[in-house]
Structure formats: structure tokens, C-alpha cells
Amino acid sequence: MAARGRRAVTSLGERVWTDVPGGTVAVPVGSVEQHGPHLPLDTDTRIAAAVAEAVTETVGGGLVAPAITYGASGEHEGFRGTVSIGLDVLTSLVVEYGRSAFRWAERVVFVNGHGGNGSALRDAVTLLRHEGRDAAWFQCAVPGADAHAGRTETSLLLHLDPRSVRVDAAEAGVTDPVSNLMDRLRVEGVAGVSPTGVLGDPTGANAAEGERLLTDLRHRFRVSVDRWTPDDRAVLR
């Protein structure tokens, strides 16, 4: 119970060490990468953090850790502002993070906001589990979403922080399915496929849709944490 006159603190970074319980910790994992001319570079981190906050509403509650803000974003390095630490470094970072956190935490779930981080999280969290640590990860995936900086992410940001969205700069990018673009993306990166960096169409985005999408993501995350049945890739479903 929070002390009288104090707000409940659910952020790990705001706690003092004597008030840190040994329960579940959610760690947002994002990126610093271009999101077209209309969305901020930390879009993925903001979304991951917003979803991770739902850990406080799970059975027994939990804490949200400060985000891992850099990820594997090599495909976006053709655009200014993008900073990628690569898959190998991200894998090592997550492994060492987990090994340290599990000295006091019972469970750690990494909440991933950037698709390019997926293989690093799979390898890192699978290793942590092999070592006997009860780790897992959750992918912030929206069924039917466009690929990058399109309607889905723009709607989410319009809900989370509308002042961060340059609505007047939002325009459709390449809207072909990513499966059709994958060969070119591997060779040319996003810049070779879409000069604006947008893979999708953000022009119909709106805050109400973003709220619905975030509510659904948070609900699925809460249910997954309460169920806690990592699959063979260490993903919570």
C-alpha cells in the first residue's frame, strides 16, 4: 500500500531500492529510427512503453522499467536521425539485462515495439530461459497493420501525443505488401524503396482509432502476462 499522501509509483526508475518488490518487470524495447516526415524518431519506444504500462493492471501488479531505447534498425540507416546498435549488440544487451534483473525479479517480460528487434529478442530471451530464468517477450503487433509510419502508427501517436505528429506532413508512401518488397528492402533498405521512409498510408489516421488499437494491445498484453505461457520462441501469446 502506498504511504498516505504519496501517489502509487509503478515505474522502476522512480522507486528507491527498499521499495522494489520481487515480482514482474516489463521492459519496453524500442528504437531510434526514422518514421517518415511526420512521426518522431522514438515512435516505437513510445508505443512499447504505453503497452508495457499495462503490467501494473495484471494479477499481482508489476513495475515498468526504463525503456531500452535503441534497437536494430539497420534497414532505416539511409535516413538522418536513425541510430542502430545492430542485432548482435541488442542480443547481448538483453541477455545481460536479464541476468542482472533476475538477481531480484521473479519474471521479466520485454515489450517490443520494433519488428526489427524480433530475432535478437528471440535469441536473447530463449537463452535466458535456458539458463533457468523466467523471461519472456511480447510483440506489439496489430493485426492488419500497415508496415511502417502508416495509418496504424500514426493513429497510435495521435492518441498518445498528438503534438508530436506533424499532420500537415503526413502523406502516403509505398503501399505494396511488405512481402512483395522484402527482396528490395534487404538489398536497398527502406530508403531505396520509399524516399519518404513511409511504408503505408497515414492520411486516414485518427486518434480514436489509435485509442482502440492501444486498448486492444494493452488488453492482449495483460492477458498474456496473467496466462504466462511462453512459446518455443519465448513469446507470450
mmCIF file with all atom_site columns, C-alpha atoms in Angstrom, residues 44-225:
data_model
loop_
_atom_site.group_PDB
_atom_site.id
_atom_site.type_symbol
_atom_site.label_atom_id
_atom_site.label_alt_id
_atom_site.label_comp_id
_atom_site.label_asym_id
_atom_site.label_entity_id
_atom_site.label_seq_id
_atom_site.pdbx_PDB_ins_code
_atom_site.Cartn_x
_atom_site.Cartn_y
_atom_site.Cartn_z
_atom_site.occupancy
_atom_site.B_iso_or_equiv
_atom_site.pdbx_formal_charge
_atom_site.auth_seq_id
_atom_site.auth_comp_id
_atom_site.auth_asym_id
_atom_site.auth_atom_id
_atom_site.pdbx_PDB_model_num
ATOM 1   C CA . ASP A 1 44  ? 8.388  2.582   -31.423 1.00 0.00 ? 44  ASP A CA 1
ATOM 2   C CA . THR A 1 45  ? 9.659  3.270   -27.917 1.00 0.00 ? 45  THR A CA 1
ATOM 3   C CA . ARG A 1 46  ? 6.596  5.358   -27.053 1.00 0.00 ? 46  ARG A CA 1
ATOM 4   C CA . ILE A 1 47  ? 4.247  2.616   -28.204 1.00 0.00 ? 47  ILE A CA 1
ATOM 5   C CA . ALA A 1 48  ? 6.157  -0.119  -26.360 1.00 0.00 ? 48  ALA A CA 1
ATOM 6   C CA . ALA A 1 49  ? 6.174  1.942   -23.164 1.00 0.00 ? 49  ALA A CA 1
ATOM 7   C CA . ALA A 1 50  ? 2.426  2.594   -23.391 1.00 0.00 ? 50  ALA A CA 1
ATOM 8   C CA . VAL A 1 51  ? 1.729  -1.118  -23.764 1.00 0.00 ? 51  VAL A CA 1
ATOM 9   C CA . ALA A 1 52  ? 4.188  -2.095  -21.016 1.00 0.00 ? 52  ALA A CA 1
ATOM 10  C CA . GLU A 1 53  ? 2.358  0.134   -18.531 1.00 0.00 ? 53  GLU A CA 1
ATOM 11  C CA . ALA A 1 54  ? -0.483 -2.386  -18.563 1.00 0.00 ? 54  ALA A CA 1
ATOM 12  C CA . VAL A 1 55  ? 1.682  -4.714  -16.452 1.00 0.00 ? 55  VAL A CA 1
ATOM 13  C CA . THR A 1 56  ? 0.549  -2.664  -13.447 1.00 0.00 ? 56  THR A CA 1
ATOM 14  C CA . GLU A 1 57  ? -3.013 -3.903  -14.082 1.00 0.00 ? 57  GLU A CA 1
ATOM 15  C CA . THR A 1 58  ? -2.141 -7.608  -14.157 1.00 0.00 ? 58  THR A CA 1
ATOM 16  C CA . VAL A 1 59  ? -2.757 -10.052 -11.324 1.00 0.00 ? 59  VAL A CA 1
ATOM 17  C CA . GLY A 1 60  ? -0.359 -9.023  -8.573  1.00 0.00 ? 60  GLY A CA 1
ATOM 18  C CA . GLY A 1 61  ? 0.687  -5.933  -10.479 1.00 0.00 ? 61  GLY A CA 1
ATOM 19  C CA . GLY A 1 62  ? 4.157  -5.185  -11.716 1.00 0.00 ? 62  GLY A CA 1
ATOM 20  C CA . LEU A 1 63  ? 6.669  -2.458  -12.473 1.00 0.00 ? 63  LEU A CA 1
ATOM 21  C CA . VAL A 1 64  ? 7.613  -0.765  -15.736 1.00 0.00 ? 64  VAL A CA 1
ATOM 22  C CA . ALA A 1 65  ? 11.354 -0.370  -16.234 1.00 0.00 ? 65  ALA A CA 1
ATOM 23  C CA . PRO A 1 66  ? 13.036 2.468   -18.123 1.00 0.00 ? 66  PRO A CA 1
ATOM 24  C CA . ALA A 1 67  ? 12.993 1.610   -21.820 1.00 0.00 ? 67  ALA A CA 1
ATOM 25  C CA . ILE A 1 68  ? 15.780 0.143   -23.887 1.00 0.00 ? 68  ILE A CA 1
ATOM 26  C CA . THR A 1 69  ? 15.535 2.923   -26.433 1.00 0.00 ? 69  THR A CA 1
ATOM 27  C CA . TYR A 1 70  ? 17.976 1.745   -29.114 1.00 0.00 ? 70  TYR A CA 1
ATOM 28  C CA . GLY A 1 71  ? 17.381 -1.264  -31.298 1.00 0.00 ? 71  GLY A CA 1
ATOM 29  C CA . ALA A 1 72  ? 18.359 -3.000  -34.524 1.00 0.00 ? 72  ALA A CA 1
ATOM 30  C CA . SER A 1 73  ? 17.312 -0.547  -37.232 1.00 0.00 ? 73  SER A CA 1
ATOM 31  C CA . GLY A 1 74  ? 19.871 -1.054  -39.968 1.00 0.00 ? 74  GLY A CA 1
ATOM 32  C CA . GLU A 1 75  ? 17.193 -1.003  -42.670 1.00 0.00 ? 75  GLU A CA 1
ATOM 33  C CA . HIS A 1 76  ? 16.482 2.657   -41.802 1.00 0.00 ? 76  HIS A CA 1
ATOM 34  C CA . GLU A 1 77  ? 20.066 3.921   -41.761 1.00 0.00 ? 77  GLU A CA 1
ATOM 35  C CA . GLY A 1 78  ? 19.584 5.690   -45.081 1.00 0.00 ? 78  GLY A CA 1
ATOM 36  C CA . PHE A 1 79  ? 17.755 8.429   -43.147 1.00 0.00 ? 79  PHE A CA 1
ATOM 37  C CA . ARG A 1 80  ? 19.215 11.043  -40.829 1.00 0.00 ? 80  ARG A CA 1
ATOM 38  C CA . GLY A 1 81  ? 18.489 10.557  -37.148 1.00 0.00 ? 81  GLY A CA 1
ATOM 39  C CA . THR A 1 82  ? 18.404 6.767   -37.220 1.00 0.00 ? 82  THR A CA 1
ATOM 40  C CA . VAL A 1 83  ? 20.762 5.122   -34.708 1.00 0.00 ? 83  VAL A CA 1
ATOM 41  C CA . SER A 1 84  ? 21.050 1.336   -34.822 1.00 0.00 ? 84  SER A CA 1
ATOM 42  C CA . ILE A 1 85  ? 23.060 -0.822  -32.412 1.00 0.00 ? 85  ILE A CA 1
ATOM 43  C CA . GLY A 1 86  ? 22.589 -3.977  -34.516 1.00 0.00 ? 86  GLY A CA 1
ATOM 44  C CA . LEU A 1 87  ? 21.265 -7.429  -33.713 1.00 0.00 ? 87  LEU A CA 1
ATOM 45  C CA . ASP A 1 88  ? 24.386 -8.775  -32.021 1.00 0.00 ? 88  ASP A CA 1
ATOM 46  C CA . VAL A 1 89  ? 24.710 -5.871  -29.591 1.00 0.00 ? 89  VAL A CA 1
ATOM 47  C CA . LEU A 1 90  ? 20.982 -5.837  -28.836 1.00 0.00 ? 90  LEU A CA 1
ATOM 48  C CA . THR A 1 91  ? 21.054 -9.580  -28.156 1.00 0.00 ? 91  THR A CA 1
ATOM 49  C CA . SER A 1 92  ? 23.955 -9.184  -25.732 1.00 0.00 ? 92  SER A CA 1
ATOM 50  C CA . LEU A 1 93  ? 22.314 -6.199  -24.062 1.00 0.00 ? 93  LEU A CA 1
ATOM 51  C CA . VAL A 1 94  ? 19.066 -8.078  -23.417 1.00 0.00 ? 94  VAL A CA 1
ATOM 52  C CA . VAL A 1 95  ? 20.907 -11.138 -22.104 1.00 0.00 ? 95  VAL A CA 1
ATOM 53  C CA . GLU A 1 96  ? 22.988 -9.101  -19.664 1.00 0.00 ? 96  GLU A CA 1
ATOM 54  C CA . TYR A 1 97  ? 19.966 -7.025  -18.668 1.00 0.00 ? 97  TYR A CA 1
ATOM 55  C CA . GLY A 1 98  ? 18.075 -10.188 -17.827 1.00 0.00 ? 98  GLY A CA 1
ATOM 56  C CA . ARG A 1 99  ? 20.926 -11.804 -15.936 1.00 0.00 ? 99  ARG A CA 1
ATOM 57  C CA . SER A 1 100 ? 21.217 -8.717  -13.761 1.00 0.00 ? 100 SER A CA 1
ATOM 58  C CA . ALA A 1 101 ? 17.495 -8.097  -13.228 1.00 0.00 ? 101 ALA A CA 1
ATOM 59  C CA . PHE A 1 102 ? 16.883 -11.706 -12.247 1.00 0.00 ? 102 PHE A CA 1
ATOM 60  C CA . ARG A 1 103 ? 19.033 -11.241 -9.172  1.00 0.00 ? 103 ARG A CA 1
ATOM 61  C CA . TRP A 1 104 ? 15.881 -9.735  -7.640  1.00 0.00 ? 104 TRP A CA 1
ATOM 62  C CA . ALA A 1 105 ? 12.963 -10.010 -10.113 1.00 0.00 ? 105 ALA A CA 1
ATOM 63  C CA . GLU A 1 106 ? 10.788 -13.114 -10.379 1.00 0.00 ? 106 GLU A CA 1
ATOM 64  C CA . ARG A 1 107 ? 9.797  -12.523 -14.003 1.00 0.00 ? 107 ARG A CA 1
ATOM 65  C CA . VAL A 1 108 ? 10.919 -10.157 -16.750 1.00 0.00 ? 108 VAL A CA 1
ATOM 66  C CA . VAL A 1 109 ? 8.962  -9.506  -19.921 1.00 0.00 ? 109 VAL A CA 1
ATOM 67  C CA . PHE A 1 110 ? 10.457 -7.460  -22.740 1.00 0.00 ? 110 PHE A CA 1
ATOM 68  C CA . VAL A 1 111 ? 7.794  -5.492  -24.626 1.00 0.00 ? 111 VAL A CA 1
ATOM 69  C CA . ASN A 1 112 ? 8.951  -4.994  -28.194 1.00 0.00 ? 112 ASN A CA 1
ATOM 70  C CA . GLY A 1 113 ? 7.813  -2.029  -30.276 1.00 0.00 ? 113 GLY A CA 1
ATOM 71  C CA . HIS A 1 114 ? 10.064 -2.538  -33.327 1.00 0.00 ? 114 HIS A CA 1
ATOM 72  C CA . GLY A 1 115 ? 9.779  -5.550  -35.609 1.00 0.00 ? 115 GLY A CA 1
ATOM 73  C CA . GLY A 1 116 ? 13.467 -5.449  -36.492 1.00 0.00 ? 116 GLY A CA 1
ATOM 74  C CA . ASN A 1 117 ? 14.331 -6.319  -32.882 1.00 0.00 ? 117 ASN A CA 1
ATOM 75  C CA . GLY A 1 118 ? 12.476 -9.614  -33.047 1.00 0.00 ? 118 GLY A CA 1
ATOM 76  C CA . SER A 1 119 ? 15.269 -12.071 -33.785 1.00 0.00 ? 119 SER A CA 1
ATOM 77  C CA . ALA A 1 120 ? 17.522 -10.501 -31.140 1.00 0.00 ? 120 ALA A CA 1
ATOM 78  C CA . LEU A 1 121 ? 14.810 -10.803 -28.507 1.00 0.00 ? 121 LEU A CA 1
ATOM 79  C CA . ARG A 1 122 ? 14.034 -14.363 -29.538 1.00 0.00 ? 122 ARG A CA 1
ATOM 80  C CA . ASP A 1 123 ? 17.658 -15.436 -29.203 1.00 0.00 ? 123 ASP A CA 1
ATOM 81  C CA . ALA A 1 124 ? 18.335 -13.486 -26.014 1.00 0.00 ? 124 ALA A CA 1
ATOM 82  C CA . VAL A 1 125 ? 15.196 -14.470 -24.128 1.00 0.00 ? 125 VAL A CA 1
ATOM 83  C CA . THR A 1 126 ? 15.427 -18.095 -25.242 1.00 0.00 ? 126 THR A CA 1
ATOM 84  C CA . LEU A 1 127 ? 18.941 -18.168 -23.754 1.00 0.00 ? 127 LEU A CA 1
ATOM 85  C CA . LEU A 1 128 ? 17.737 -16.606 -20.509 1.00 0.00 ? 128 LEU A CA 1
ATOM 86  C CA . ARG A 1 129 ? 15.062 -19.269 -20.224 1.00 0.00 ? 129 ARG A CA 1
ATOM 87  C CA . HIS A 1 130 ? 17.605 -21.998 -21.000 1.00 0.00 ? 130 HIS A CA 1
ATOM 88  C CA . GLU A 1 131 ? 19.639 -20.642 -18.093 1.00 0.00 ? 131 GLU A CA 1
ATOM 89  C CA . GLY A 1 132 ? 16.658 -21.102 -15.795 1.00 0.00 ? 132 GLY A CA 1
ATOM 90  C CA . ARG A 1 133 ? 15.346 -17.536 -15.732 1.00 0.00 ? 133 ARG A CA 1
ATOM 91  C CA . ASP A 1 134 ? 11.612 -16.947 -16.175 1.00 0.00 ? 134 ASP A CA 1
ATOM 92  C CA . ALA A 1 135 ? 11.853 -14.434 -19.011 1.00 0.00 ? 135 ALA A CA 1
ATOM 93  C CA . ALA A 1 136 ? 9.541  -13.826 -21.955 1.00 0.00 ? 136 ALA A CA 1
ATOM 94  C CA . TRP A 1 137 ? 8.812  -11.192 -24.585 1.00 0.00 ? 137 TRP A CA 1
ATOM 95  C CA . PHE A 1 138 ? 5.721  -9.680  -26.146 1.00 0.00 ? 138 PHE A CA 1
ATOM 96  C CA . GLN A 1 139 ? 5.421  -8.238  -29.649 1.00 0.00 ? 139 GLN A CA 1
ATOM 97  C CA . CYS A 1 140 ? 3.320  -5.069  -30.057 1.00 0.00 ? 140 CYS A CA 1
ATOM 98  C CA . ALA A 1 141 ? 1.707  -6.318  -33.258 1.00 0.00 ? 141 ALA A CA 1
ATOM 99  C CA . VAL A 1 142 ? -1.573 -5.011  -34.681 1.00 0.00 ? 142 VAL A CA 1
ATOM 100 C CA . PRO A 1 143 ? -3.403 -7.447  -36.985 1.00 0.00 ? 143 PRO A CA 1
ATOM 101 C CA . GLY A 1 144 ? -3.779 -5.965  -40.467 1.00 0.00 ? 144 GLY A CA 1
ATOM 102 C CA . ALA A 1 145 ? -1.446 -3.063  -39.723 1.00 0.00 ? 145 ALA A CA 1
ATOM 103 C CA . ASP A 1 146 ? 0.491  -1.333  -42.471 1.00 0.00 ? 146 ASP A CA 1
ATOM 104 C CA . ALA A 1 147 ? 4.237  -1.755  -42.292 1.00 0.00 ? 147 ALA A CA 1
ATOM 105 C CA . HIS A 1 148 ? 5.879  1.466   -41.136 1.00 0.00 ? 148 HIS A CA 1
ATOM 106 C CA . ALA A 1 149 ? 4.806  5.031   -40.301 1.00 0.00 ? 149 ALA A CA 1
ATOM 107 C CA . GLY A 1 150 ? 1.437  4.472   -41.905 1.00 0.00 ? 150 GLY A CA 1
ATOM 108 C CA . ARG A 1 151 ? -2.097 4.626   -40.586 1.00 0.00 ? 151 ARG A CA 1
ATOM 109 C CA . THR A 1 152 ? -1.511 2.293   -37.636 1.00 0.00 ? 152 THR A CA 1
ATOM 110 C CA . GLU A 1 153 ? 1.466  4.002   -36.007 1.00 0.00 ? 153 GLU A CA 1
ATOM 111 C CA . THR A 1 154 ? 0.181  7.461   -36.848 1.00 0.00 ? 154 THR A CA 1
ATOM 112 C CA . SER A 1 155 ? -3.168 6.729   -35.199 1.00 0.00 ? 155 SER A CA 1
ATOM 113 C CA . LEU A 1 156 ? -1.412 5.415   -32.094 1.00 0.00 ? 156 LEU A CA 1
ATOM 114 C CA . LEU A 1 157 ? 0.726  8.548   -31.819 1.00 0.00 ? 157 LEU A CA 1
ATOM 115 C CA . LEU A 1 158 ? -2.268 10.819  -32.420 1.00 0.00 ? 158 LEU A CA 1
ATOM 116 C CA . HIS A 1 159 ? -3.788 9.200   -29.354 1.00 0.00 ? 159 HIS A CA 1
ATOM 117 C CA . LEU A 1 160 ? -0.638 9.094   -27.216 1.00 0.00 ? 160 LEU A CA 1
ATOM 118 C CA . ASP A 1 161 ? 0.807  12.508  -28.045 1.00 0.00 ? 161 ASP A CA 1
ATOM 119 C CA . PRO A 1 162 ? -0.925 14.436  -30.841 1.00 0.00 ? 162 PRO A CA 1
ATOM 120 C CA . ARG A 1 163 ? 1.524  17.325  -30.512 1.00 0.00 ? 163 ARG A CA 1
ATOM 121 C CA . SER A 1 164 ? 4.323  15.034  -31.679 1.00 0.00 ? 164 SER A CA 1
ATOM 122 C CA . VAL A 1 165 ? 2.623  14.322  -35.031 1.00 0.00 ? 165 VAL A CA 1
ATOM 123 C CA . ARG A 1 166 ? 3.163  16.674  -37.977 1.00 0.00 ? 166 ARG A CA 1
ATOM 124 C CA . VAL A 1 167 ? -0.211 16.062  -39.564 1.00 0.00 ? 167 VAL A CA 1
ATOM 125 C CA . ASP A 1 168 ? 0.448  18.503  -42.407 1.00 0.00 ? 168 ASP A CA 1
ATOM 126 C CA . ALA A 1 169 ? 3.494  16.460  -43.466 1.00 0.00 ? 169 ALA A CA 1
ATOM 127 C CA . ALA A 1 170 ? 1.735  13.074  -43.489 1.00 0.00 ? 170 ALA A CA 1
ATOM 128 C CA . GLU A 1 171 ? 1.425  11.570  -46.951 1.00 0.00 ? 171 GLU A CA 1
ATOM 129 C CA . ALA A 1 172 ? 1.094  8.125   -48.449 1.00 0.00 ? 172 ALA A CA 1
ATOM 130 C CA . GLY A 1 173 ? 4.273  6.190   -49.053 1.00 0.00 ? 173 GLY A CA 1
ATOM 131 C CA . VAL A 1 174 ? 4.751  2.842   -50.729 1.00 0.00 ? 174 VAL A CA 1
ATOM 132 C CA . THR A 1 175 ? 1.672  0.754   -50.005 1.00 0.00 ? 175 THR A CA 1
ATOM 133 C CA . ASP A 1 176 ? 2.679  -2.577  -51.565 1.00 0.00 ? 176 ASP A CA 1
ATOM 134 C CA . PRO A 1 177 ? 2.636  -5.527  -49.142 1.00 0.00 ? 177 PRO A CA 1
ATOM 135 C CA . VAL A 1 178 ? 5.970  -5.900  -47.381 1.00 0.00 ? 178 VAL A CA 1
ATOM 136 C CA . SER A 1 179 ? 6.187  -9.485  -48.640 1.00 0.00 ? 179 SER A CA 1
ATOM 137 C CA . ASN A 1 180 ? 6.417  -8.080  -52.168 1.00 0.00 ? 180 ASN A CA 1
ATOM 138 C CA . LEU A 1 181 ? 9.136  -5.618  -51.143 1.00 0.00 ? 181 LEU A CA 1
ATOM 139 C CA . MET A 1 182 ? 11.299 -7.835  -48.959 1.00 0.00 ? 182 MET A CA 1
ATOM 140 C CA . ASP A 1 183 ? 13.974 -8.636  -51.543 1.00 0.00 ? 183 ASP A CA 1
ATOM 141 C CA . ARG A 1 184 ? 14.488 -4.945  -52.303 1.00 0.00 ? 184 ARG A CA 1
ATOM 142 C CA . LEU A 1 185 ? 14.384 -3.983  -48.638 1.00 0.00 ? 185 LEU A CA 1
ATOM 143 C CA . ARG A 1 186 ? 17.174 -6.443  -47.836 1.00 0.00 ? 186 ARG A CA 1
ATOM 144 C CA . VAL A 1 187 ? 19.402 -5.008  -50.566 1.00 0.00 ? 187 VAL A CA 1
ATOM 145 C CA . GLU A 1 188 ? 18.410 -1.326  -50.693 1.00 0.00 ? 188 GLU A CA 1
ATOM 146 C CA . GLY A 1 189 ? 16.997 -0.653  -47.250 1.00 0.00 ? 189 GLY A CA 1
ATOM 147 C CA . VAL A 1 190 ? 13.852 1.395   -46.734 1.00 0.00 ? 190 VAL A CA 1
ATOM 148 C CA . ALA A 1 191 ? 15.379 4.459   -48.414 1.00 0.00 ? 191 ALA A CA 1
ATOM 149 C CA . GLY A 1 192 ? 15.786 2.537   -51.659 1.00 0.00 ? 192 GLY A CA 1
ATOM 150 C CA . VAL A 1 193 ? 12.118 1.572   -51.656 1.00 0.00 ? 193 VAL A CA 1
ATOM 151 C CA . SER A 1 194 ? 10.416 4.660   -50.201 1.00 0.00 ? 194 SER A CA 1
ATOM 152 C CA . PRO A 1 195 ? 12.118 8.080   -50.401 1.00 0.00 ? 195 PRO A CA 1
ATOM 153 C CA . THR A 1 196 ? 9.919  9.375   -47.553 1.00 0.00 ? 196 THR A CA 1
ATOM 154 C CA . GLY A 1 197 ? 10.514 6.334   -45.358 1.00 0.00 ? 197 GLY A CA 1
ATOM 155 C CA . VAL A 1 198 ? 6.787  5.551   -45.197 1.00 0.00 ? 198 VAL A CA 1
ATOM 156 C CA . LEU A 1 199 ? 5.502  2.062   -45.968 1.00 0.00 ? 199 LEU A CA 1
ATOM 157 C CA . GLY A 1 200 ? 1.771  2.620   -45.781 1.00 0.00 ? 200 GLY A CA 1
ATOM 158 C CA . ASP A 1 201 ? -0.695 5.493   -45.877 1.00 0.00 ? 201 ASP A CA 1
ATOM 159 C CA . PRO A 1 202 ? -1.025 7.687   -42.771 1.00 0.00 ? 202 PRO A CA 1
ATOM 160 C CA . THR A 1 203 ? -3.518 10.132  -44.272 1.00 0.00 ? 203 THR A CA 1
ATOM 161 C CA . GLY A 1 204 ? -6.594 8.477   -42.757 1.00 0.00 ? 204 GLY A CA 1
ATOM 162 C CA . ALA A 1 205 ? -5.119 8.148   -39.273 1.00 0.00 ? 205 ALA A CA 1
ATOM 163 C CA . ASN A 1 206 ? -7.073 9.431   -36.289 1.00 0.00 ? 206 ASN A CA 1
ATOM 164 C CA . ALA A 1 207 ? -6.812 9.479   -32.504 1.00 0.00 ? 207 ALA A CA 1
ATOM 165 C CA . ALA A 1 208 ? -9.984 7.465   -31.911 1.00 0.00 ? 208 ALA A CA 1
ATOM 166 C CA . GLU A 1 209 ? -8.590 4.586   -33.922 1.00 0.00 ? 209 GLU A CA 1
ATOM 167 C CA . GLY A 1 210 ? -5.317 4.884   -32.053 1.00 0.00 ? 210 GLY A CA 1
ATOM 168 C CA . GLU A 1 211 ? -7.113 4.630   -28.733 1.00 0.00 ? 211 GLU A CA 1
ATOM 169 C CA . ARG A 1 212 ? -8.902 1.469   -29.856 1.00 0.00 ? 212 ARG A CA 1
ATOM 170 C CA . LEU A 1 213 ? -5.674 -0.080  -31.087 1.00 0.00 ? 213 LEU A CA 1
ATOM 171 C CA . LEU A 1 214 ? -3.813 0.720   -27.878 1.00 0.00 ? 214 LEU A CA 1
ATOM 172 C CA . THR A 1 215 ? -6.662 -0.567  -25.710 1.00 0.00 ? 215 THR A CA 1
ATOM 173 C CA . ASP A 1 216 ? -6.569 -3.863  -27.601 1.00 0.00 ? 216 ASP A CA 1
ATOM 174 C CA . LEU A 1 217 ? -2.764 -4.132  -27.367 1.00 0.00 ? 217 LEU A CA 1
ATOM 175 C CA . ARG A 1 218 ? -2.808 -3.438  -23.650 1.00 0.00 ? 218 ARG A CA 1
ATOM 176 C CA . HIS A 1 219 ? -5.603 -5.964  -23.108 1.00 0.00 ? 219 HIS A CA 1
ATOM 177 C CA . ARG A 1 220 ? -3.735 -8.674  -25.014 1.00 0.00 ? 220 ARG A CA 1
ATOM 178 C CA . PHE A 1 221 ? -0.585 -7.908  -23.065 1.00 0.00 ? 221 PHE A CA 1
ATOM 179 C CA . ARG A 1 222 ? -2.390 -8.117  -19.705 1.00 0.00 ? 222 ARG A CA 1
ATOM 180 C CA . VAL A 1 223 ? -3.978 -11.432 -20.637 1.00 0.00 ? 223 VAL A CA 1
ATOM 181 C CA . SER A 1 224 ? -0.649 -12.794 -21.873 1.00 0.00 ? 224 SER A CA 1
ATOM 182 C CA . VAL A 1 225 ? 1.159  -11.826 -18.673 1.00 0.00 ? 225 VAL A CA 1
#
